[in-house]
Amino acid sequence: MAALKVAVFVLLGLCLGCAAAVPLVIWHGMGDSCCNPQSMGYIKKIVENKIPGIYVLSLKIGSNLIQDMENSFFMNVNDQVREVCSQLAKDPHLKGGYNAMGFSQGGQFLRAVAQRCPSPPMLNLISVGGQHQGSVYGFPRCPGESSHICDWIRKTLDLGAYTQAVQEHLVQAEYWHNPLKEEDYRKNSIFLADINQERGINETYKKNLMALKKFVMVKFLNDTMVDPPISEWFGFYKSGQAQETILLQETSLYTEDRLGLQEMDKAGKLVFLGVEGDHLHFSEEWFYTTILPFLQ
């Protein structure tokens, strides 16, 4: 009996040194859904296999998978972010904090969550192909069976990306950043211009983003979908033209430190990763060796 008690105490002592896995929140990209077994469902499964006991929440916007996919095109992004903030605040698994991983547009959407909703706290943000300075000039490719939707989106964006009606009802217009129409973008973009502090400094946004432990940005080195691909590292076109690109560190957002990115960079909080392949194309091995360490 005495030996049994000793064994129990030893096990309890060992468990005190074992931290529970940090929960993970995932947000899918355009034309995808929370639980597609070939995309987000697959990511959820491999994370759960590699990190036993981890709680993984793959965000669903809407009451079913069809609505979730449609909302990735047509639901106002600000409303989506509010919905996600509400979901996270009500989830008891997340009250101690969580890591977040966004794929494509889900990357900048989760950054908005970090800036606008500090409770529960986001610990690490991993943006996989997110367009943090936006994207422009349409979609050279379109995911899955959504090509007819993307054809319509291209035409709509060409007609007037910065009109109120388009901004409020077309997701991709809300991070449409035309370097030849910077004033229109700053004035009329209802989402990206706001979270990128283009119309003034929101100190709360800055403070909340700087609270991250790590902000990891993954750029696809052969990306044919995002224009310009450097947006995945928070860079963009040099103002007033659409040929020459500049790094984040050369942008006014960084030099003026409107969002705290310069301070985060100097503190080693910004991580820039490159991976060979087209948009969202990566191997399981790369994910295990490069991304998984940020989740453990």
mmCIF file of C-alpha atoms in Angstrom:
data_model
loop_
_atom_site.group_PDB
_atom_site.id
_atom_site.type_symbol
_atom_site.label_atom_id
_atom_site.label_comp_id
_atom_site.label_asym_id
_atom_site.label_seq_id
_atom_site.Cartn_x
_atom_site.Cartn_y
_atom_site.Cartn_z
ATOM 1 C CA MET A 1 0.000 0.000 0.000
ATOM 2 C CA ALA A 2 2.820 2.373 0.946
ATOM 3 C CA ALA A 3 4.578 1.570 -2.337
ATOM 4 C CA LEU A 4 1.387 2.377 -4.247
ATOM 5 C CA LYS A 5 1.100 5.767 -2.542
ATOM 6 C CA VAL A 6 4.708 6.569 -3.408
ATOM 7 C CA ALA A 7 4.099 5.646 -7.037
ATOM 8 C CA VAL A 8 1.015 7.885 -7.189
ATOM 9 C CA PHE A 9 2.922 10.828 -5.726
ATOM 10 C CA VAL A 10 5.776 10.315 -8.184
ATOM 11 C CA LEU A 11 3.334 10.331 -11.127
ATOM 12 C CA LEU A 12 1.611 13.434 -9.817
ATOM 13 C CA GLY A 13 4.963 15.150 -9.496
ATOM 14 C CA LEU A 14 5.855 14.267 -13.058
ATOM 15 C CA CYS A 15 2.498 15.580 -14.316
ATOM 16 C CA LEU A 16 3.094 18.915 -12.615
ATOM 17 C CA GLY A 17 5.968 19.388 -15.034
ATOM 18 C CA CYS A 18 3.807 18.545 -18.019
ATOM 19 C CA ALA A 19 2.127 21.568 -19.601
ATOM 20 C CA ALA A 20 -1.130 20.974 -21.430
ATOM 21 C CA ALA A 21 -1.001 21.502 -25.183
ATOM 22 C CA VAL A 22 -1.879 25.048 -26.225
ATOM 23 C CA PRO A 23 -5.180 25.053 -28.164
ATOM 24 C CA LEU A 24 -5.096 25.867 -31.864
ATOM 25 C CA VAL A 25 -7.601 27.918 -33.869
ATOM 26 C CA ILE A 26 -7.610 27.549 -37.675
ATOM 27 C CA TRP A 27 -9.255 29.825 -40.265
ATOM 28 C CA HIS A 28 -9.555 28.581 -43.838
ATOM 29 C CA GLY A 29 -9.108 30.512 -47.066
ATOM 30 C CA MET A 30 -11.298 31.610 -49.965
ATOM 31 C CA GLY A 31 -13.647 28.969 -51.340
ATOM 32 C CA ASP A 32 -12.784 26.478 -48.620
ATOM 33 C CA SER A 33 -14.609 25.360 -45.480
ATOM 34 C CA CYS A 34 -13.773 24.444 -41.920
ATOM 35 C CA CYS A 35 -13.882 20.718 -42.330
ATOM 36 C CA ASN A 36 -12.913 19.753 -45.872
ATOM 37 C CA PRO A 37 -11.064 16.426 -45.403
ATOM 38 C CA GLN A 38 -8.536 17.437 -48.071
ATOM 39 C CA SER A 39 -7.686 20.806 -46.515
ATOM 40 C CA MET A 40 -8.631 22.056 -43.050
ATOM 41 C CA GLY A 41 -9.918 18.678 -41.899
ATOM 42 C CA TYR A 42 -6.585 17.189 -42.927
ATOM 43 C CA ILE A 43 -4.598 19.889 -41.100
ATOM 44 C CA LYS A 44 -6.678 19.369 -37.957
ATOM 45 C CA LYS A 45 -6.079 15.613 -38.124
ATOM 46 C CA ILE A 46 -2.299 15.760 -38.538
ATOM 47 C CA VAL A 47 -1.926 18.335 -35.751
ATOM 48 C CA GLU A 48 -3.996 16.161 -33.418
ATOM 49 C CA ASN A 49 -1.890 13.134 -34.351
ATOM 50 C CA LYS A 50 1.383 14.912 -33.644
ATOM 51 C CA ILE A 51 0.317 16.771 -30.489
ATOM 52 C CA PRO A 52 -1.707 14.369 -28.313
ATOM 53 C CA GLY A 53 -4.498 15.997 -26.352
ATOM 54 C CA ILE A 54 -4.474 19.276 -28.272
ATOM 55 C CA TYR A 55 -7.786 21.069 -28.792
ATOM 56 C CA VAL A 56 -8.141 22.241 -32.401
ATOM 57 C CA LEU A 57 -10.972 24.552 -33.453
ATOM 58 C CA SER A 58 -11.422 24.933 -37.215
ATOM 59 C CA LEU A 59 -13.628 27.990 -37.610
ATOM 60 C CA LYS A 60 -16.972 27.699 -39.357
ATOM 61 C CA ILE A 61 -18.804 30.867 -40.381
ATOM 62 C CA GLY A 62 -22.431 29.871 -40.875
ATOM 63 C CA SER A 63 -24.667 26.993 -39.875
ATOM 64 C CA ASN A 64 -23.307 24.501 -42.417
ATOM 65 C CA LEU A 65 -20.353 23.888 -44.735
ATOM 66 C CA ILE A 66 -22.046 25.433 -47.781
ATOM 67 C CA GLN A 67 -22.695 28.660 -45.896
ATOM 68 C CA ASP A 68 -19.145 28.594 -44.582
ATOM 69 C CA MET A 69 -17.780 28.405 -48.129
ATOM 70 C CA GLU A 70 -20.165 31.058 -49.473
ATOM 71 C CA ASN A 71 -19.361 33.416 -46.612
ATOM 72 C CA SER A 72 -15.686 33.273 -47.612
ATOM 73 C CA PHE A 73 -16.795 35.209 -50.706
ATOM 74 C CA PHE A 74 -19.819 37.250 -49.682
ATOM 75 C CA MET A 75 -20.009 37.963 -45.934
ATOM 76 C CA ASN A 76 -18.605 41.303 -44.771
ATOM 77 C CA VAL A 77 -15.198 40.549 -43.223
ATOM 78 C CA ASN A 78 -15.816 42.836 -40.254
ATOM 79 C CA ASP A 79 -18.948 40.841 -39.460
ATOM 80 C CA GLN A 80 -16.986 37.604 -39.810
ATOM 81 C CA VAL A 81 -14.337 38.846 -37.389
ATOM 82 C CA ARG A 82 -17.012 39.848 -34.874
ATOM 83 C CA GLU A 83 -18.587 36.392 -35.190
ATOM 84 C CA VAL A 84 -15.225 34.696 -34.630
ATOM 85 C CA CYS A 85 -14.419 36.890 -31.629
ATOM 86 C CA SER A 86 -17.754 35.844 -30.133
ATOM 87 C CA GLN A 87 -17.041 32.161 -30.798
ATOM 88 C CA LEU A 88 -13.617 32.382 -29.174
ATOM 89 C CA ALA A 89 -14.859 34.266 -26.128
ATOM 90 C CA LYS A 90 -17.522 31.622 -25.471
ATOM 91 C CA ASP A 91 -15.192 28.628 -25.872
ATOM 92 C CA PRO A 92 -13.987 27.436 -22.434
ATOM 93 C CA HIS A 93 -11.064 25.578 -24.003
ATOM 94 C CA LEU A 94 -9.486 28.880 -25.075
ATOM 95 C CA LYS A 95 -9.731 30.947 -21.902
ATOM 96 C CA GLY A 96 -6.047 30.455 -21.098
ATOM 97 C CA GLY A 97 -4.913 31.503 -24.572
ATOM 98 C CA TYR A 98 -4.459 29.868 -27.948
ATOM 99 C CA ASN A 99 -2.305 29.733 -31.060
ATOM 100 C CA ALA A 100 -3.860 30.752 -34.374
ATOM 101 C CA MET A 101 -3.120 29.600 -37.908
ATOM 102 C CA GLY A 102 -4.740 31.212 -40.927
ATOM 103 C CA PHE A 103 -4.563 29.957 -44.490
ATOM 104 C CA SER A 104 -4.540 32.501 -47.331
ATOM 105 C CA GLN A 105 -7.130 35.215 -46.500
ATOM 106 C CA GLY A 106 -7.642 33.505 -43.127
ATOM 107 C CA GLY A 107 -4.188 34.856 -42.228
ATOM 108 C CA GLN A 108 -5.145 38.529 -42.358
ATOM 109 C CA PHE A 109 -8.556 37.772 -40.850
ATOM 110 C CA LEU A 110 -6.932 36.191 -37.782
ATOM 111 C CA ARG A 111 -4.589 39.180 -37.529
ATOM 112 C CA ALA A 112 -7.726 41.332 -37.273
ATOM 113 C CA VAL A 113 -8.894 39.068 -34.449
ATOM 114 C CA ALA A 114 -5.567 39.575 -32.658
ATOM 115 C CA GLN A 115 -5.818 43.352 -33.034
ATOM 116 C CA ARG A 116 -9.494 43.731 -32.152
ATOM 117 C CA CYS A 117 -10.201 40.946 -29.644
ATOM 118 C CA PRO A 118 -7.455 40.422 -27.047
ATOM 119 C CA SER A 119 -9.554 38.116 -24.867
ATOM 120 C CA PRO A 120 -8.949 35.237 -24.890
ATOM 121 C CA PRO A 121 -5.314 36.017 -25.740
ATOM 122 C CA MET A 122 -3.763 34.896 -29.005
ATOM 123 C CA LEU A 123 -0.228 33.665 -28.280
ATOM 124 C CA ASN A 124 1.302 32.917 -31.678
ATOM 125 C CA LEU A 125 -0.113 33.833 -35.088
ATOM 126 C CA ILE A 126 0.911 31.754 -38.111
ATOM 127 C CA SER A 127 -0.120 33.192 -41.457
ATOM 128 C CA VAL A 128 0.201 30.650 -44.281
ATOM 129 C CA GLY A 129 0.051 32.636 -47.508
ATOM 130 C CA GLY A 130 -1.974 35.503 -45.992
ATOM 131 C CA GLN A 131 -2.050 38.803 -47.895
ATOM 132 C CA HIS A 132 -1.237 41.358 -45.210
ATOM 133 C CA GLN A 133 -0.839 44.249 -47.618
ATOM 134 C CA GLY A 134 -3.690 42.978 -49.738
ATOM 135 C CA SER A 135 -3.780 41.687 -53.275
ATOM 136 C CA VAL A 136 -4.608 43.208 -56.628
ATOM 137 C CA TYR A 137 -5.353 42.396 -60.253
ATOM 138 C CA GLY A 138 -7.668 39.444 -59.869
ATOM 139 C CA PHE A 139 -7.134 35.768 -59.272
ATOM 140 C CA PRO A 140 -4.960 33.981 -61.847
ATOM 141 C CA ARG A 141 -6.256 30.712 -60.409
ATOM 142 C CA CYS A 142 -9.331 29.891 -58.411
ATOM 143 C CA PRO A 143 -9.822 27.153 -55.806
ATOM 144 C CA GLY A 144 -11.837 24.021 -56.343
ATOM 145 C CA GLU A 145 -15.215 24.371 -57.985
ATOM 146 C CA SER A 146 -15.524 28.098 -57.355
ATOM 147 C CA SER A 147 -14.167 29.246 -60.726
ATOM 148 C CA HIS A 148 -17.525 30.665 -61.853
ATOM 149 C CA ILE A 149 -17.673 32.720 -58.659
ATOM 150 C CA CYS A 150 -14.151 34.019 -59.232
ATOM 151 C CA ASP A 151 -14.998 35.024 -62.807
ATOM 152 C CA TRP A 152 -17.850 37.116 -61.423
ATOM 153 C CA ILE A 153 -15.574 38.554 -58.711
ATOM 154 C CA ARG A 154 -12.974 39.628 -61.282
ATOM 155 C CA LYS A 155 -15.588 41.529 -63.270
ATOM 156 C CA THR A 156 -17.049 43.144 -60.151
ATOM 157 C CA LEU A 157 -13.657 44.254 -58.853
ATOM 158 C CA ASP A 158 -12.768 45.727 -62.234
ATOM 159 C CA LEU A 159 -16.005 47.731 -62.235
ATOM 160 C CA GLY A 160 -15.532 49.258 -58.802
ATOM 161 C CA ALA A 161 -13.682 47.582 -55.962
ATOM 162 C CA TYR A 162 -13.928 50.640 -53.728
ATOM 163 C CA THR A 163 -17.623 51.409 -54.107
ATOM 164 C CA GLN A 164 -19.664 51.022 -50.922
ATOM 165 C CA ALA A 165 -21.883 48.248 -52.270
ATOM 166 C CA VAL A 166 -18.932 46.135 -53.412
ATOM 167 C CA GLN A 167 -16.943 46.748 -50.228
ATOM 168 C CA GLU A 168 -19.796 45.665 -47.993
ATOM 169 C CA HIS A 169 -20.728 42.508 -49.880
ATOM 170 C CA LEU A 170 -17.579 41.120 -51.505
ATOM 171 C CA VAL A 171 -14.880 39.727 -49.236
ATOM 172 C CA GLN A 172 -12.012 39.997 -51.711
ATOM 173 C CA ALA A 173 -12.751 43.693 -52.321
ATOM 174 C CA GLU A 174 -12.142 44.328 -48.636
ATOM 175 C CA TYR A 175 -8.452 43.487 -48.991
ATOM 176 C CA TRP A 176 -8.157 44.727 -52.592
ATOM 177 C CA HIS A 177 -5.159 47.068 -52.638
ATOM 178 C CA ASN A 178 -4.566 48.883 -55.913
ATOM 179 C CA PRO A 179 -1.158 50.624 -55.868
ATOM 180 C CA LEU A 180 -2.351 52.958 -58.640
ATOM 181 C CA LYS A 181 -5.325 54.072 -56.548
ATOM 182 C CA GLU A 182 -3.801 54.446 -53.102
ATOM 183 C CA GLU A 183 -6.055 57.331 -52.095
ATOM 184 C CA ASP A 184 -9.199 55.390 -53.018
ATOM 185 C CA TYR A 185 -7.884 52.410 -51.076
ATOM 186 C CA ARG A 186 -7.068 54.416 -47.926
ATOM 187 C CA LYS A 187 -10.381 56.233 -47.996
ATOM 188 C CA ASN A 188 -12.791 53.448 -48.965
ATOM 189 C CA SER A 189 -11.346 50.070 -47.917
ATOM 190 C CA ILE A 190 -13.544 49.011 -44.999
ATOM 191 C CA PHE A 191 -11.275 46.237 -43.727
ATOM 192 C CA LEU A 192 -7.616 46.159 -44.774
ATOM 193 C CA ALA A 193 -7.029 49.918 -44.594
ATOM 194 C CA ASP A 194 -8.450 49.841 -41.069
ATOM 195 C CA ILE A 195 -6.349 47.000 -39.661
ATOM 196 C CA ASN A 196 -3.249 48.417 -41.405
ATOM 197 C CA GLN A 197 -3.713 51.834 -39.753
ATOM 198 C CA GLU A 198 -4.032 53.671 -43.076
ATOM 199 C CA ARG A 199 -6.464 56.306 -41.773
ATOM 200 C CA GLY A 200 -4.950 56.963 -38.366
ATOM 201 C CA ILE A 201 -3.378 55.193 -35.412
ATOM 202 C CA ASN A 202 -5.505 52.949 -33.242
ATOM 203 C CA GLU A 203 -3.224 52.393 -30.264
ATOM 204 C CA THR A 204 -5.313 49.423 -29.129
ATOM 205 C CA TYR A 205 -4.651 47.619 -32.422
ATOM 206 C CA LYS A 206 -0.944 48.261 -32.005
ATOM 207 C CA LYS A 207 -0.828 47.176 -28.372
ATOM 208 C CA ASN A 208 -2.796 43.996 -29.030
ATOM 209 C CA LEU A 209 -0.698 42.904 -32.010
ATOM 210 C CA MET A 210 2.527 43.550 -30.117
ATOM 211 C CA ALA A 211 1.299 41.204 -27.363
ATOM 212 C CA LEU A 212 1.904 38.232 -29.684
ATOM 213 C CA LYS A 213 4.862 36.033 -28.812
ATOM 214 C CA LYS A 214 5.501 35.257 -32.485
ATOM 215 C CA PHE A 215 3.976 36.446 -35.740
ATOM 216 C CA VAL A 216 4.995 33.883 -38.377
ATOM 217 C CA MET A 217 4.478 34.718 -42.070
ATOM 218 C CA VAL A 218 4.824 31.998 -44.707
ATOM 219 C CA LYS A 219 5.434 33.079 -48.309
ATOM 220 C CA PHE A 220 5.027 30.656 -51.210
ATOM 221 C CA LEU A 221 8.046 31.169 -53.448
ATOM 222 C CA ASN A 222 6.248 30.122 -56.653
ATOM 223 C CA ASP A 223 2.882 31.727 -55.899
ATOM 224 C CA THR A 224 0.726 32.380 -58.978
ATOM 225 C CA MET A 225 -2.411 33.404 -57.071
ATOM 226 C CA VAL A 226 -1.364 36.320 -54.868
ATOM 227 C CA ASP A 227 -0.289 39.537 -56.584
ATOM 228 C CA PRO A 228 2.190 40.605 -55.353
ATOM 229 C CA PRO A 229 3.456 37.514 -53.491
ATOM 230 C CA ILE A 230 5.580 39.751 -51.223
ATOM 231 C CA SER A 231 2.299 40.726 -49.531
ATOM 232 C CA GLU A 232 2.577 37.379 -47.739
ATOM 233 C CA TRP A 233 5.601 38.894 -45.951
ATOM 234 C CA PHE A 234 3.797 42.232 -45.441
ATOM 235 C CA GLY A 235 5.580 43.873 -48.375
ATOM 236 C CA PHE A 236 3.887 45.467 -51.378
ATOM 237 C CA TYR A 237 4.360 47.470 -54.548
ATOM 238 C CA LYS A 238 6.290 50.701 -54.296
ATOM 239 C CA SER A 239 3.656 53.423 -54.158
ATOM 240 C CA GLY A 240 2.275 54.750 -57.441
ATOM 241 C CA GLN A 241 3.288 51.871 -59.708
ATOM 242 C CA ALA A 242 2.763 48.143 -60.067
ATOM 243 C CA GLN A 243 6.159 46.808 -61.106
ATOM 244 C CA GLU A 244 8.701 47.245 -58.324
ATOM 245 C CA THR A 245 8.011 45.678 -54.921
ATOM 246 C CA ILE A 246 9.442 46.603 -51.548
ATOM 247 C CA LEU A 247 9.958 44.654 -48.329
ATOM 248 C CA LEU A 248 7.976 45.322 -45.168
ATOM 249 C CA GLN A 249 11.002 47.096 -43.700
ATOM 250 C CA GLU A 250 10.865 49.667 -46.528
ATOM 251 C CA THR A 251 7.185 50.513 -46.124
ATOM 252 C CA SER A 252 5.909 53.558 -44.246
ATOM 253 C CA LEU A 253 3.827 51.210 -42.085
ATOM 254 C CA TYR A 254 7.127 49.851 -40.740
ATOM 255 C CA THR A 255 9.304 52.979 -40.716
ATOM 256 C CA GLU A 256 6.582 54.969 -38.917
ATOM 257 C CA ASP A 257 5.852 51.866 -36.808
ATOM 258 C CA ARG A 258 2.124 52.484 -36.998
ATOM 259 C CA LEU A 259 1.316 48.877 -36.085
ATOM 260 C CA GLY A 260 4.289 48.019 -33.879
ATOM 261 C CA LEU A 261 5.865 45.768 -36.499
ATOM 262 C CA GLN A 262 9.252 47.496 -36.304
ATOM 263 C CA GLU A 263 9.415 46.996 -32.552
ATOM 264 C CA MET A 264 8.243 43.392 -32.921
ATOM 265 C CA ASP A 265 10.898 42.789 -35.577
ATOM 266 C CA LYS A 266 13.674 44.133 -33.368
ATOM 267 C CA ALA A 267 12.425 41.937 -30.519
ATOM 268 C CA GLY A 268 12.615 38.833 -32.719
ATOM 269 C CA LYS A 269 8.853 38.366 -32.800
ATOM 270 C CA LEU A 270 8.491 38.437 -36.592
ATOM 271 C CA VAL A 271 9.366 35.233 -38.437
ATOM 272 C CA PHE A 272 9.572 35.175 -42.249
ATOM 273 C CA LEU A 273 9.452 31.715 -43.806
ATOM 274 C CA GLY A 274 9.635 30.781 -47.480
ATOM 275 C CA VAL A 275 8.526 27.494 -48.994
ATOM 276 C CA GLU A 276 8.878 26.222 -52.546
ATOM 277 C CA GLY A 277 5.560 25.748 -54.285
ATOM 278 C CA ASP A 278 2.447 27.487 -55.517
ATOM 279 C CA HIS A 279 -0.192 29.011 -53.248
ATOM 280 C CA LEU A 280 -0.946 26.725 -50.268
ATOM 281 C CA HIS A 281 1.120 23.887 -51.784
ATOM 282 C CA PHE A 282 3.394 22.344 -49.168
ATOM 283 C CA SER A 283 4.459 18.900 -48.039
ATOM 284 C CA GLU A 284 3.477 17.169 -44.840
ATOM 285 C CA GLU A 285 7.161 16.884 -43.952
ATOM 286 C CA TRP A 286 7.646 20.655 -44.322
ATOM 287 C CA PHE A 287 4.630 21.277 -42.088
ATOM 288 C CA TYR A 288 5.957 18.924 -39.423
ATOM 289 C CA THR A 289 9.501 20.296 -39.375
ATOM 290 C CA THR A 290 8.772 24.017 -39.920
ATOM 291 C CA ILE A 291 5.316 24.854 -38.565
ATOM 292 C CA LEU A 292 4.697 22.298 -35.823
ATOM 293 C CA PRO A 293 7.426 23.695 -33.512
ATOM 294 C CA PHE A 294 5.441 26.945 -33.202
ATOM 295 C CA LEU A 295 2.450 24.973 -31.927
ATOM 296 C CA GLN A 296 4.244 23.006 -29.221
#
